[in-house]
Coordinates of C-alpha atoms in Angstrom, one line a residue:
Chain G
M10 CA -19.6 113.9 222.0
S11 CA -17.9 113.0 218.8
L12 CA -19.7 111.2 216.0
S13 CA -16.5 110.4 214.2
I14 CA -16.6 106.7 213.4
N15 CA -13.2 106.5 211.8
H16 CA -11.6 103.2 212.3
P17 CA -8.1 102.6 213.7
A18 CA -5.7 100.5 211.6
A19 CA -7.6 97.5 210.4
P20 CA -7.2 94.4 212.6
F21 CA -6.3 92.1 209.7
V22 CA -3.2 89.9 209.6
G23 CA -0.7 91.4 207.2
A24 CA -2.8 94.5 206.6
I25 CA -0.4 97.4 207.2
E26 CA -2.1 99.9 205.0
K27 CA -4.5 102.4 206.4
S28 CA -8.3 101.9 206.3
P29 CA -10.7 104.2 204.6
K30 CA -12.1 107.2 206.5
I31 CA -15.8 106.7 207.1
S32 CA -18.1 109.5 208.1
L33 CA -21.8 110.2 208.1
I34 CA -23.6 112.9 206.3
G35 CA -26.9 112.9 208.3
T36 CA -28.7 109.6 208.9
L37 CA -29.1 108.5 205.2
A38 CA -25.6 109.0 203.7
M39 CA -22.2 107.7 204.5
L40 CA -18.9 108.8 202.9
I41 CA -16.1 106.4 202.5
E42 CA -12.8 108.0 201.6
A43 CA -9.8 105.9 200.4
P44 CA -6.5 106.5 202.2
G45 CA -3.5 107.7 200.3
D46 CA -2.9 109.5 197.0
F47 CA -5.1 109.7 194.0
D48 CA -4.1 107.2 191.4
L49 CA -5.9 104.8 189.2
V50 CA -5.2 101.7 191.4
Q51 CA -6.8 103.4 194.3
Q52 CA -9.7 104.7 192.1
G53 CA -10.1 101.1 190.8
R54 CA -10.5 99.9 194.3
V55 CA -13.2 102.5 194.8
W56 CA -15.0 101.3 191.7
A57 CA -14.8 97.7 192.9
L58 CA -16.1 98.8 196.4
A59 CA -19.0 100.7 194.8
D60 CA -19.9 97.8 192.6
V61 CA -20.3 95.6 195.6
L62 CA -21.9 98.1 198.0
S63 CA -24.6 99.1 195.5
S64 CA -26.0 95.7 195.7
W65 CA -26.2 95.6 199.5
P66 CA -29.7 95.7 201.1
N67 CA -30.9 99.1 202.2
V68 CA -28.4 100.8 199.8
E69 CA -30.2 103.1 197.4
E70 CA -27.1 103.8 195.5
A71 CA -23.3 104.1 195.7
V72 CA -22.1 107.5 194.3
I73 CA -18.5 107.4 193.1
G74 CA -16.3 110.4 193.7
V75 CA -12.6 111.0 193.3
T76 CA -11.1 108.2 195.5
N77 CA -14.2 108.1 197.5
V78 CA -17.7 106.7 197.4
M79 CA -20.9 107.9 199.1
L80 CA -23.6 105.4 200.1
V81 CA -27.2 106.6 200.2
F82 CA -29.4 104.5 202.4
E83 CA -33.1 103.8 202.0
Q84 CA -33.5 103.8 205.8
P85 CA -31.1 104.8 208.5
P86 CA -29.0 101.7 209.3
D87 CA -29.7 100.1 212.7
D88 CA -26.0 99.8 213.5
I89 CA -23.6 102.2 211.8
G90 CA -20.6 100.4 213.5
V91 CA -21.4 97.1 211.9
V92 CA -21.9 98.6 208.5
S93 CA -18.6 100.5 208.6
A94 CA -16.7 97.5 209.9
S95 CA -18.0 95.4 207.1
I96 CA -17.0 98.1 204.6
V97 CA -13.5 98.3 206.0
E98 CA -13.2 94.5 205.8
L99 CA -14.4 94.5 202.2
W100 CA -12.0 97.3 201.3
H101 CA -9.0 95.2 202.4
R102 CA -9.9 92.1 200.5
L103 CA -11.4 93.5 197.2
P104 CA -9.1 93.5 194.2
S105 CA -8.9 96.8 192.3
R106 CA -11.0 97.0 189.2
K107 CA -9.1 98.0 186.1
A108 CA -10.3 100.7 183.8
D109 CA -12.0 98.0 181.7
G110 CA -15.0 100.0 180.4
K111 CA -15.7 100.9 176.8
M112 CA -13.5 103.1 174.7
I113 CA -15.3 106.4 173.7
E114 CA -13.9 108.4 170.8
I115 CA -14.9 112.0 170.7
P116 CA -14.2 114.2 167.6
V117 CA -13.3 117.7 168.5
V118 CA -13.3 121.0 166.7
Y119 CA -10.3 122.6 168.5
G120 CA -10.0 126.3 168.9
G121 CA -12.4 128.6 167.1
E122 CA -15.6 130.2 168.4
H123 CA -16.2 127.7 171.2
G124 CA -12.5 127.0 172.1
F125 CA -12.0 130.6 173.1
D126 CA -9.6 129.8 175.9
L127 CA -7.1 128.0 173.7
P128 CA -4.8 131.0 173.2
A129 CA -4.7 131.7 176.9
V130 CA -3.8 128.0 177.6
A131 CA -1.1 128.1 175.0
T132 CA 0.4 131.3 176.4
R133 CA 0.3 130.1 180.0
V134 CA 1.9 126.7 179.3
G135 CA 4.4 128.2 176.9
L136 CA 3.5 126.1 173.8
S137 CA 1.9 126.8 170.5
E138 CA -1.8 126.3 170.1
R139 CA -1.1 123.4 167.8
D140 CA 1.1 121.7 170.4
V141 CA -1.6 122.0 173.0
I142 CA -4.1 120.4 170.6
R143 CA -1.6 117.6 169.7
I144 CA -0.9 116.8 173.4
H145 CA -4.6 116.9 174.3
S146 CA -5.6 114.7 171.4
D147 CA -2.7 112.3 171.9
G148 CA -3.8 111.4 175.4
E149 CA -5.9 108.6 176.6
Y150 CA -8.2 109.4 179.5
T151 CA -10.1 107.5 182.2
V152 CA -13.5 108.3 183.5
C153 CA -13.0 108.4 187.2
A154 CA -16.4 109.5 188.3
V155 CA -19.6 111.0 186.8
A156 CA -20.8 114.0 188.8
S157 CA -21.4 117.7 188.9
S158 CA -24.0 117.6 186.1
P159 CA -25.9 114.8 184.4
G160 CA -23.4 112.6 182.6
F161 CA -20.3 114.8 183.2
G162 CA -17.2 112.6 183.4
Y163 CA -14.2 113.6 185.5
L164 CA -11.4 112.6 183.1
H165 CA -8.0 111.6 184.5
G166 CA -4.9 111.4 182.4
L167 CA -4.2 114.9 181.2
D168 CA -0.6 115.6 180.3
P169 CA 1.0 117.8 183.0
R170 CA 2.4 120.0 180.2
I171 CA -1.1 121.4 179.6
Y172 CA -2.4 121.7 183.1
M173 CA -4.3 125.0 183.3
P174 CA -5.8 126.4 186.5
R175 CA -9.6 127.0 186.7
K176 CA -10.7 130.6 186.2
S177 CA -11.5 132.7 189.3
V178 CA -14.3 134.2 187.3
P179 CA -16.3 131.6 185.4
S180 CA -17.3 132.1 181.8
L181 CA -21.0 133.0 182.0
N182 CA -22.5 130.9 179.3
M183 CA -20.3 128.1 178.1
I184 CA -22.0 126.0 175.5
A185 CA -22.8 122.3 176.0
G186 CA -20.2 120.2 174.3
S187 CA -17.3 122.5 175.2
V188 CA -14.1 120.5 175.6
T189 CA -12.4 121.9 178.7
I190 CA -9.4 121.8 180.9
G191 CA -9.7 122.4 184.6
G192 CA -6.5 122.1 186.6
M193 CA -5.2 118.6 186.0
Q194 CA -8.5 117.3 184.6
T195 CA -10.3 117.5 181.2
G196 CA -13.9 117.0 180.3
V197 CA -16.8 117.8 178.0
A198 CA -19.4 120.3 179.3
V199 CA -22.8 118.7 179.4
L200 CA -25.0 121.7 180.0
T201 CA -24.8 125.2 178.7
S202 CA -24.1 127.1 181.9
P203 CA -21.5 129.2 183.8
N204 CA -18.2 127.2 183.8
G205 CA -14.9 127.9 185.4
W206 CA -12.9 125.5 183.2
N207 CA -11.0 126.5 180.1
A208 CA -12.7 125.9 176.7
I209 CA -10.2 124.6 174.1
G210 CA -12.7 123.2 171.6
W211 CA -16.1 121.8 171.0
A212 CA -17.5 118.3 170.4
S213 CA -20.9 117.3 169.0
V214 CA -21.7 114.6 171.5
T215 CA -24.8 113.7 173.6
S216 CA -23.2 113.0 177.0
F217 CA -26.6 112.5 178.6
D218 CA -30.0 111.6 177.4
P219 CA -32.6 110.7 180.2
Q220 CA -34.6 108.7 177.7
R221 CA -31.8 106.3 176.8
A222 CA -31.6 102.9 178.6
Q223 CA -28.2 104.0 179.8
P224 CA -28.6 107.8 180.0
S225 CA -24.9 108.6 180.6
L226 CA -22.5 108.1 177.7
M227 CA -19.5 108.0 180.2
L228 CA -19.4 105.6 183.1
P229 CA -16.6 105.2 185.7
G230 CA -13.9 102.9 184.2
D231 CA -14.6 104.0 180.6
R232 CA -11.7 105.4 178.6
V233 CA -11.9 108.4 176.3
R234 CA -9.9 109.6 173.3
F235 CA -10.2 113.0 171.7
R236 CA -9.7 113.0 167.9
I237 CA -9.0 116.1 165.9
D238 CA -12.0 116.7 163.7
R239 CA -10.9 120.2 162.7
I240 CA -8.6 122.9 163.9
E241 CA -9.7 126.5 163.8
L242 CA -6.9 129.0 164.7
Chain I
M253 CA -56.6 119.4 183.4
I254 CA -55.7 122.7 184.9
E255 CA -54.7 125.9 183.1
I256 CA -52.1 128.1 184.7
L257 CA -53.2 131.7 184.6
T258 CA -50.6 133.5 186.6
S259 CA -47.2 132.2 187.6
H260 CA -44.0 134.0 188.3
A261 CA -40.5 132.6 188.5
F262 CA -39.6 129.2 189.9
N263 CA -42.9 127.4 190.4
T264 CA -42.4 123.8 189.4
V265 CA -43.9 120.3 189.4
Q266 CA -42.2 118.3 192.2
D267 CA -42.6 114.9 193.8
H268 CA -40.5 113.0 196.3
G269 CA -37.5 113.4 194.1
R270 CA -35.4 111.4 191.7
R271 CA -33.8 108.6 193.7
G272 CA -30.9 106.5 192.6
A273 CA -29.6 108.7 189.8
R274 CA -26.9 110.6 191.7
H275 CA -24.3 108.2 190.4
L276 CA -25.1 109.6 186.9
G277 CA -24.6 113.2 188.1
V278 CA -28.3 113.7 188.4
S279 CA -29.4 115.7 191.5
M280 CA -32.4 114.5 193.4
S281 CA -34.8 117.5 193.0
G282 CA -38.1 116.9 194.8
A283 CA -40.2 119.0 197.1
M284 CA -38.4 121.4 199.5
D285 CA -41.1 120.5 202.1
P286 CA -41.8 116.8 201.4
V287 CA -44.0 116.5 204.5
A288 CA -46.4 119.1 203.1
L289 CA -46.5 117.5 199.7
E290 CA -47.1 114.0 201.2
A291 CA -49.8 115.4 203.5
G292 CA -51.6 117.0 200.5
N293 CA -51.4 113.6 198.7
A294 CA -52.7 111.8 201.7
L295 CA -55.7 114.2 202.0
L296 CA -56.6 113.2 198.4
A297 CA -55.9 109.5 198.7
N298 CA -53.1 109.9 196.1
D299 CA -50.0 107.7 196.1
R300 CA -47.3 109.1 198.4
D301 CA -45.0 109.9 195.5
A302 CA -47.7 111.7 193.4
A303 CA -46.5 115.0 192.0
G304 CA -47.9 118.4 192.9
I305 CA -47.0 122.0 192.2
E306 CA -44.5 123.7 194.4
I307 CA -45.4 127.4 194.5
Q308 CA -42.7 129.8 195.8
T309 CA -43.5 133.0 194.0
F310 CA -46.9 134.6 194.4
P311 CA -49.7 135.3 193.5
F312 CA -50.3 132.0 191.6
R313 CA -53.6 131.5 189.8
L314 CA -55.0 128.6 187.9
R315 CA -58.3 127.6 186.3
F316 CA -59.8 124.1 186.6
L317 CA -60.8 122.7 183.3
S318 CA -62.7 119.8 184.9
D319 CA -64.2 118.9 188.2
T320 CA -61.1 118.2 190.4
A321 CA -60.4 117.6 194.1
F322 CA -57.4 119.5 195.4
A323 CA -55.6 120.4 198.5
L324 CA -53.3 123.2 199.6
T325 CA -50.6 122.5 202.1
G326 CA -47.2 124.0 203.2
A327 CA -46.8 127.6 204.1
D328 CA -49.7 129.4 205.9
H329 CA -51.4 131.5 203.2
E330 CA -54.7 132.8 202.0
S331 CA -56.4 131.6 198.8
T332 CA -59.7 131.7 197.1
L333 CA -61.7 129.3 194.9
A334 CA -64.2 131.1 192.6
G335 CA -64.0 134.0 195.0
S336 CA -64.6 132.1 198.2
S337 CA -62.0 131.6 200.8
V338 CA -60.2 128.2 200.9
R339 CA -58.4 127.0 204.0
P340 CA -54.8 125.7 203.9
W341 CA -54.3 122.1 204.9
W342 CA -57.8 121.3 203.6
C343 CA -59.1 119.4 200.7
T344 CA -61.8 120.8 198.5
R345 CA -63.5 120.0 195.2
A346 CA -63.4 122.5 192.4
K347 CA -65.8 122.7 189.5
A348 CA -64.7 123.1 185.9
G349 CA -64.2 126.8 185.2
D350 CA -63.4 127.7 188.9
I351 CA -60.4 129.9 189.4
L352 CA -58.0 129.2 192.3
A353 CA -55.9 132.1 193.5
I354 CA -53.1 131.6 196.0
E355 CA -51.6 134.6 197.7
T356 CA -48.3 135.3 199.4
P357 CA -47.8 133.3 202.6
R358 CA -48.1 134.9 206.0
R359 CA -45.6 132.4 207.3
G360 CA -43.4 129.9 205.5
A361 CA -42.0 130.0 202.0
R362 CA -43.7 127.3 199.8
V363 CA -47.2 126.3 199.2
Y364 CA -48.0 122.8 197.7
A365 CA -51.0 122.4 195.4
T366 CA -52.0 118.7 195.0
F367 CA -54.7 117.3 192.9
G368 CA -56.7 114.1 193.0
G369 CA -54.8 111.7 190.8
G370 CA -51.6 113.9 190.9
I371 CA -50.0 116.0 188.2
D372 CA -49.8 113.5 185.3
V373 CA -46.5 114.3 183.5
P374 CA -44.2 111.5 182.4
R375 CA -41.7 110.1 184.8
V376 CA -38.2 110.7 183.7
L377 CA -35.5 108.5 185.4
G378 CA -38.2 107.4 187.8
S379 CA -39.5 110.8 188.9
R380 CA -41.9 113.6 187.8
S381 CA -39.8 116.2 189.6
T382 CA -38.5 119.1 187.5
H383 CA -34.7 119.1 187.0
L384 CA -34.5 122.8 186.1
R385 CA -30.7 122.9 185.3
A386 CA -30.8 120.0 183.0
G387 CA -34.2 120.8 181.6
F388 CA -36.0 117.5 182.0
G389 CA -38.8 116.1 184.2
G390 CA -41.8 118.1 185.5
F391 CA -43.6 120.1 182.9
D392 CA -41.3 120.2 179.9
G393 CA -38.3 120.5 182.2
R394 CA -39.1 124.1 183.1
T395 CA -41.0 126.4 185.4
L396 CA -44.8 126.8 184.9
Q397 CA -46.0 129.8 182.9
A398 CA -49.3 131.4 182.2
G399 CA -51.1 129.4 179.4
D400 CA -49.7 126.0 180.4
V401 CA -52.3 123.3 180.4
V402 CA -51.2 120.7 182.9
P403 CA -52.6 117.2 182.9
I404 CA -54.1 115.7 186.1
G405 CA -54.3 111.9 186.7
S406 CA -57.7 110.2 186.6
T407 CA -59.4 109.9 189.9
Q408 CA -62.2 107.5 189.0
G409 CA -63.5 105.5 192.0
K410 CA -62.7 108.2 194.4
S411 CA -65.1 110.8 193.0
D412 CA -67.9 109.6 195.2
G413 CA -65.8 110.0 198.4
R414 CA -66.2 112.9 200.8
F415 CA -64.2 116.1 200.6
D416 CA -64.1 119.3 202.5
F417 CA -62.1 118.4 205.5
G418 CA -58.6 119.3 206.7
V419 CA -55.9 118.6 209.2
A420 CA -53.6 120.4 211.6
P421 CA -50.3 121.3 209.9
P422 CA -47.3 119.3 211.2
D423 CA -45.7 122.3 213.0
V424 CA -48.8 122.4 215.1
A425 CA -49.6 118.7 215.3
I426 CA -46.1 117.5 216.2
A427 CA -45.2 118.3 219.8
G428 CA -42.1 120.3 220.2
A429 CA -41.8 120.9 216.5
A430 CA -42.3 124.7 216.6
S431 CA -40.4 127.3 218.4
A432 CA -43.6 129.3 218.5
E433 CA -42.8 132.8 219.7
D434 CA -39.1 132.5 218.8
R435 CA -38.3 134.2 215.6
V436 CA -35.3 131.9 215.2
L437 CA -35.9 128.5 213.7
R438 CA -33.9 125.9 215.6
I439 CA -32.4 123.2 213.3
R440 CA -31.0 120.0 214.5
V441 CA -27.8 118.8 212.9
M442 CA -25.3 116.0 213.2
R443 CA -21.6 116.7 212.9
A444 CA -20.1 115.8 209.5
G445 CA -16.8 114.7 208.1
E446 CA -14.6 117.8 208.6
Y447 CA -16.1 119.1 211.9
D448 CA -12.9 118.3 213.8
L449 CA -10.7 120.2 211.4
F450 CA -12.3 123.4 212.7
S451 CA -10.8 125.0 215.9
E452 CA -12.8 125.0 219.1
A453 CA -13.4 128.7 218.6
M454 CA -14.8 128.1 215.1
Q455 CA -17.0 125.2 216.4
T456 CA -18.3 127.5 219.1
T457 CA -19.1 130.2 216.5
F458 CA -21.0 127.6 214.5
W459 CA -23.2 126.6 217.4
S460 CA -23.7 130.0 218.9
T461 CA -24.4 132.2 215.8
T462 CA -27.9 133.1 214.8
W463 CA -27.5 132.6 211.1
K464 CA -29.4 134.6 208.5
I465 CA -30.6 132.9 205.3
S466 CA -29.3 135.2 202.6
A467 CA -31.3 136.5 199.7
R468 CA -28.9 134.5 197.5
S469 CA -30.7 131.3 198.5
D470 CA -32.8 129.0 196.4
R471 CA -33.8 125.4 195.9
G472 CA -30.1 124.6 195.2
G473 CA -28.9 125.8 198.6
Y474 CA -29.2 128.3 201.4
R475 CA -26.3 130.7 201.9
L476 CA -25.9 131.8 205.5
T477 CA -24.5 135.0 206.8
G478 CA -23.7 136.2 210.3
G479 CA -20.5 134.6 211.1
N480 CA -17.2 133.4 209.6
L481 CA -15.9 129.9 209.9
T482 CA -12.3 129.6 208.8
L483 CA -9.8 126.8 209.0
D484 CA -6.3 127.3 210.4
A485 CA -4.9 125.5 207.4
P486 CA -7.1 125.3 204.2
V487 CA -7.9 121.8 203.1
E488 CA -8.3 120.5 199.5
M489 CA -11.1 118.0 199.5
R490 CA -11.4 115.6 196.6
S491 CA -14.7 115.8 194.9
H492 CA -17.3 113.6 196.7
G493 CA -21.0 113.0 196.8
V494 CA -23.2 115.3 198.8
V495 CA -26.9 115.1 199.9
A496 CA -29.5 117.7 200.8
G497 CA -28.9 119.1 204.3
V498 CA -25.2 119.1 204.3
V499 CA -23.6 122.2 205.7
Q500 CA -20.5 123.1 203.7
V501 CA -18.0 125.8 204.5
P502 CA -16.3 127.4 201.4
P503 CA -13.0 129.2 201.9
A504 CA -14.7 132.6 202.4
G505 CA -16.2 131.1 205.6
E506 CA -19.9 131.6 205.2
P507 CA -21.7 128.2 205.3
I508 CA -24.0 126.9 202.6
I509 CA -26.7 124.3 203.3
Q510 CA -27.3 122.2 200.2
M511 CA -31.1 121.8 199.5
S512 CA -33.3 119.8 197.0
D513 CA -31.5 120.9 193.8
A514 CA -28.1 120.4 195.3
N515 CA -25.3 119.3 193.0
T516 CA -24.4 115.6 193.3
A517 CA -20.8 116.4 194.2
G518 CA -19.0 118.9 196.3
G519 CA -15.5 119.6 197.6
Y520 CA -15.9 122.0 200.5
P521 CA -15.3 120.9 204.1
K522 CA -18.5 119.6 205.7
M523 CA -19.3 121.0 209.2
A524 CA -22.6 119.3 209.8
A525 CA -25.7 117.8 208.2
V526 CA -29.3 118.8 208.9
I527 CA -31.3 115.8 210.1
E528 CA -34.1 114.4 207.9
A529 CA -36.7 115.3 210.6
D530 CA -35.9 119.0 210.2
L531 CA -35.1 119.3 206.5
W532 CA -38.8 120.0 205.7
R533 CA -38.9 122.8 208.3
L534 CA -35.8 124.3 206.7
G535 CA -37.5 124.0 203.3
Q536 CA -40.1 126.5 204.6
A537 CA -37.6 129.0 205.9
P538 CA -37.7 132.0 203.6
P539 CA -34.6 134.2 202.7
G540 CA -34.1 136.8 205.3
S541 CA -35.2 134.5 208.2
F542 CA -33.0 133.3 211.0
I543 CA -31.9 129.8 212.0
A544 CA -29.6 128.4 214.8
F545 CA -28.1 124.9 215.0
S546 CA -28.3 122.4 217.8
E547 CA -26.4 119.1 217.9
V548 CA -28.0 115.7 218.1
S549 CA -26.6 112.2 218.1
Y550 CA -27.2 109.7 215.3
Q551 CA -29.7 107.8 217.5
A552 CA -31.6 111.0 218.3
A553 CA -31.7 112.0 214.7
V554 CA -33.2 108.6 213.7
A555 CA -35.7 108.8 216.5
A556 CA -36.7 112.3 215.5
M557 CA -38.3 110.9 212.3
A558 CA -40.9 108.9 214.3
P559 CA -43.2 111.8 215.1
V560 CA -43.1 112.9 211.5
N561 CA -43.8 109.4 210.1
D562 CA -46.6 109.0 212.8
Y563 CA -48.2 112.3 211.8
L564 CA -48.3 111.3 208.1
A565 CA -49.6 107.8 208.8
K566 CA -52.3 109.1 211.1
L567 CA -53.2 111.7 208.6
R568 CA -53.6 109.2 205.8
A569 CA -55.6 106.8 208.0
T570 CA -57.9 109.5 209.2
A571 CA -58.4 110.9 205.7
D572 CA -59.2 107.4 204.3
L573 CA -61.7 106.9 207.2
Y574 CA -63.4 110.3 206.7
R575 CA -63.6 109.9 203.0
A576 CA -65.4 106.5 203.4
L577 CA -68.0 107.9 205.9

């Protein structure tokens, strides 16, 4: 018996695009994955969907991922088919939400003691360390999702010239505030812990404070700019 | 107040978990065996989300600094209060100065110590559970250590009630819950998102293997050994939300079951998910023990919670009645 509840192409007039893939994770969680490639339009539709779904009855929360959203239910829904059909319908008529959140500026000490992977990044991408810093600090990034550790924002918008694969062996104790590159993403480490991303600098920023009214500095749809505070080469 | 006298690694304050904060990257935490914690609270007429101590390394000793009612639930173990034996799944009253000593379980992995009024630490993001990785919640966001003085909520109004009674643990009370003589714990799961990506042979391996819970298992997750589940073509999953009970398959092929301290996001293909009605049983399975999976439908998974909920409701009603006698 298959429990797959993926929907065939949506039965809406004029709708030729594919519907999201919907699957259950046990009786209390449902994953909704947007079709197609990862881009900010599709991510914006996920944000819009999550905004609406989080206010539905019996939904404890809507957890945004990269072009997907997971619903956590308070109780197992009576009729999964009805819930998923309503979500598919909503997906096709909701406009995408723009990255219309606040702008966050983060001053960074590039290189130095905490940016210990900067030389390796520069070597790998064939640029000088200063060029890597310039490209990273020129960019404007979008917070796609907050996950992995409290307040950690997955930032989209890294310049492909400074993509750097994650390490196969993580750095054992990367300090909180480390500004990192992992593949095609960048971010600011929230906790001091093992970390497989590449540290290129450090920022004095409180990404998460459970006592704040809004504990997470970054929220999906916010934008981030890194400013050069100091360069230590 | 209680004073911790002996505590080894990883004993923490836990309640029913931090709900509704996953979207901020905050994992749920909470008791690995929520049924045992809730039963302990019911014995003491505590709120169902009152916090207790989850003890998973032994021996654990504490001293009562005031007269306090308490209960010990979860794993089957021996303990003494002021030198006299105390039964598990029983509520008792301690006098100020009494020492409670909890020994290594005979069966099961985690003992829950609950106290009349609950552990009275501040709620952080709606919960008293310890978030060890981020260092908040519970007792100063960390594991308990000798010398810690832990506050207990006030129990006024309930002090004249009756104590010294107990209940049958759920694996005895719930029909069909235990696989008594079997040394393999049977865990019911539902298929999850990427089940169909695995070949029939791999699916068969998943269902037929007796999996061992590896020593590299903790509140974050159980790593399983005994078989290898590989995909014909590796898939790159985009980072997405996960919940406790999800069975993920990393590229190396040995599954991981995410547990209470699971990360909020993951990217490995999901084979299955442990149903809520069996998650507490899994929470009592120690490293080195064996489990096997069997498949249930969504409807069967939902229905399986009824006996658990009935057990807890009956326990609470009976305890209230007994206390009022």
